[in-house]
GROMACS .gro file of C-alpha atoms in nm:
model
  149
    1UNK     CA    1   4.068   3.972  -0.657
    2UNK     CA    2   4.182   3.622  -0.742
    3UNK     CA    3   4.546   3.591  -0.837
    4UNK     CA    4   4.585   3.320  -1.093
    5UNK     CA    5   4.892   3.106  -1.092
    6UNK     CA    6   5.063   3.058  -1.429
    7UNK     CA    7   4.955   2.693  -1.428
    8UNK     CA    8   4.584   2.776  -1.403
    9UNK     CA    9   4.612   3.062  -1.653
   10UNK     CA   10   4.772   2.818  -1.896
   11UNK     CA   11   4.491   2.571  -1.821
   12UNK     CA   12   4.227   2.828  -1.917
   13UNK     CA   13   4.423   2.909  -2.233
   14UNK     CA   14   4.430   2.537  -2.318
   15UNK     CA   15   4.055   2.510  -2.259
   16UNK     CA   16   4.004   2.810  -2.493
   17UNK     CA   17   4.209   2.629  -2.758
   18UNK     CA   18   4.008   2.309  -2.708
   19UNK     CA   19   3.684   2.504  -2.737
   20UNK     CA   20   3.794   2.620  -3.082
   21UNK     CA   21   3.861   2.258  -3.179
   22UNK     CA   22   3.567   2.077  -3.015
   23UNK     CA   23   3.313   2.361  -2.999
   24UNK     CA   24   3.237   2.278  -2.635
   25UNK     CA   25   3.209   2.561  -2.383
   26UNK     CA   26   3.496   2.621  -2.143
   27UNK     CA   27   3.263   2.589  -1.845
   28UNK     CA   28   3.136   2.251  -1.970
   29UNK     CA   29   3.496   2.135  -2.011
   30UNK     CA   30   3.579   2.232  -1.651
   31UNK     CA   31   3.268   2.048  -1.529
   32UNK     CA   32   3.360   1.740  -1.731
   33UNK     CA   33   3.719   1.740  -1.603
   34UNK     CA   34   3.587   1.757  -1.247
   35UNK     CA   35   3.337   1.473  -1.305
   36UNK     CA   36   3.613   1.258  -1.452
   37UNK     CA   37   3.815   1.338  -1.136
   38UNK     CA   38   4.096   1.488  -1.343
   39UNK     CA   39   4.044   1.809  -1.144
   40UNK     CA   40   3.978   1.813  -0.772
   41UNK     CA   41   3.720   2.051  -0.628
   42UNK     CA   42   3.971   2.323  -0.532
   43UNK     CA   43   4.134   2.321  -0.878
   44UNK     CA   44   3.794   2.341  -1.047
   45UNK     CA   45   3.701   2.630  -0.816
   46UNK     CA   46   4.019   2.816  -0.911
   47UNK     CA   47   3.944   2.764  -1.281
   48UNK     CA   48   3.587   2.887  -1.231
   49UNK     CA   49   3.720   3.201  -1.061
   50UNK     CA   50   3.961   3.270  -1.348
   51UNK     CA   51   3.675   3.197  -1.589
   52UNK     CA   52   3.460   3.462  -1.416
   53UNK     CA   53   3.748   3.711  -1.386
   54UNK     CA   54   3.801   3.693  -1.762
   55UNK     CA   55   3.433   3.778  -1.815
   56UNK     CA   56   3.351   3.440  -1.967
   57UNK     CA   57   3.036   3.405  -1.759
   58UNK     CA   58   2.888   3.673  -1.988
   59UNK     CA   59   3.047   3.568  -2.316
   60UNK     CA   60   3.307   3.304  -2.397
   61UNK     CA   61   3.554   3.327  -2.684
   62UNK     CA   62   3.408   3.236  -3.027
   63UNK     CA   63   3.046   3.275  -2.907
   64UNK     CA   64   3.000   3.584  -3.122
   65UNK     CA   65   3.172   3.426  -3.426
   66UNK     CA   66   3.002   3.089  -3.455
   67UNK     CA   67   2.641   3.078  -3.574
   68UNK     CA   68   2.380   2.935  -3.341
   69UNK     CA   69   2.302   2.574  -3.417
   70UNK     CA   70   1.950   2.493  -3.528
   71UNK     CA   71   1.785   2.191  -3.368
   72UNK     CA   72   1.690   1.918  -3.616
   73UNK     CA   73   1.645   1.589  -3.431
   74UNK     CA   74   1.296   1.653  -3.291
   75UNK     CA   75   1.179   1.801  -3.622
   76UNK     CA   76   1.301   1.487  -3.801
   77UNK     CA   77   1.123   1.264  -3.546
   78UNK     CA   78   0.795   1.456  -3.573
   79UNK     CA   79   0.810   1.452  -3.955
   80UNK     CA   80   0.887   1.078  -3.961
   81UNK     CA   81   0.600   0.997  -3.723
   82UNK     CA   82   0.353   1.201  -3.929
   83UNK     CA   83   0.483   1.064  -4.263
   84UNK     CA   84   0.457   0.705  -4.135
   85UNK     CA   85   0.101   0.765  -4.020
   86UNK     CA   86   0.188   0.689  -3.655
   87UNK     CA   87   0.049   1.021  -3.536
   88UNK     CA   88  -0.131   1.316  -3.691
   89UNK     CA   89  -0.040   1.682  -3.663
   90UNK     CA   90  -0.365   1.731  -3.475
   91UNK     CA   91  -0.258   1.468  -3.219
   92UNK     CA   92   0.077   1.642  -3.178
   93UNK     CA   93  -0.092   1.978  -3.122
   94UNK     CA   94  -0.317   1.824  -2.854
   95UNK     CA   95  -0.048   1.615  -2.682
   96UNK     CA   96   0.226   1.877  -2.659
   97UNK     CA   97   0.188   2.126  -2.372
   98UNK     CA   98   0.302   2.424  -2.582
   99UNK     CA   99   0.153   2.645  -2.848
  100UNK     CA  100   0.218   2.514  -3.202
  101UNK     CA  101   0.437   2.811  -3.300
  102UNK     CA  102   0.650   2.756  -2.986
  103UNK     CA  103   0.693   2.387  -3.072
  104UNK     CA  104   0.793   2.481  -3.428
  105UNK     CA  105   1.055   2.734  -3.315
  106UNK     CA  106   1.200   2.506  -3.044
  107UNK     CA  107   1.226   2.199  -3.267
  108UNK     CA  108   1.331   2.366  -3.592
  109UNK     CA  109   1.009   2.279  -3.777
  110UNK     CA  110   0.907   2.521  -4.052
  111UNK     CA  111   0.670   2.795  -3.940
  112UNK     CA  112   0.309   2.678  -3.975
  113UNK     CA  113   0.401   2.308  -4.013
  114UNK     CA  114   0.181   2.195  -3.724
  115UNK     CA  115  -0.117   2.388  -3.857
  116UNK     CA  116  -0.085   2.275  -4.218
  117UNK     CA  117  -0.316   2.001  -4.333
  118UNK     CA  118  -0.164   1.666  -4.419
  119UNK     CA  119  -0.124   1.605  -4.790
  120UNK     CA  120  -0.393   1.393  -4.952
  121UNK     CA  121  -0.253   1.074  -5.101
  122UNK     CA  122  -0.368   1.017  -5.455
  123UNK     CA  123  -0.331   0.676  -5.612
  124UNK     CA  124  -0.227   0.681  -5.973
  125UNK     CA  125  -0.371   0.426  -6.212
  126UNK     CA  126  -0.125   0.259  -6.445
  127UNK     CA  127  -0.161   0.344  -6.811
  128UNK     CA  128  -0.197   0.033  -7.025
  129UNK     CA  129  -0.007   0.060  -7.353
  130UNK     CA  130  -0.065  -0.170  -7.648
  131UNK     CA  131   0.209  -0.429  -7.696
  132UNK     CA  132   0.328  -0.591  -8.015
  133UNK     CA  133   0.361  -0.966  -8.069
  134UNK     CA  134   0.711  -0.974  -7.913
  135UNK     CA  135   0.595  -0.824  -7.584
  136UNK     CA  136   0.760  -0.487  -7.637
  137UNK     CA  137   0.595  -0.152  -7.606
  138UNK     CA  138   0.512   0.018  -7.934
  139UNK     CA  139   0.674   0.349  -7.974
  140UNK     CA  140   0.902   0.563  -8.174
  141UNK     CA  141   1.279   0.526  -8.167
  142UNK     CA  142   1.447   0.859  -8.125
  143UNK     CA  143   1.806   0.873  -8.242
  144UNK     CA  144   2.054   1.027  -8.000
  145UNK     CA  145   2.327   1.234  -8.155
  146UNK     CA  146   2.658   1.287  -7.985
  147UNK     CA  147   2.799   1.634  -7.965
  148UNK     CA  148   3.021   1.700  -8.262
  149UNK     CA  149   2.828   1.464  -8.496
   0.00000   0.00000   0.00000
């Protein structure tokens, strides 16, 4: 069994506290500290051993409390491309190497979005209203009453 020095135990506690603030996993924080050369390899190894000894490789603190985040960026990109007419849903279905329902669940698109037909654009014709001699539109003036009147 690994005996943890008080310094490394305090370091794990601090990483737990930072996870609550930043919502970044403890393991990712250790990796980042090592890449920034704040931790040397042996210190990172000791932290990883404490991490495993605490059972964090199965479940870290707050993982069961915070809801899973839903992806939105790819869904927004796909919707924008289709809305702008840059690509059709049929093209997306053919170009992506996954089944449509898998793409929808991975990207956060609504279920059935890739199989739904694109909306038909209908052009509305302006309604011409008769105008009086002053250029205004003929109509009825409706008085507005204030509350309490």
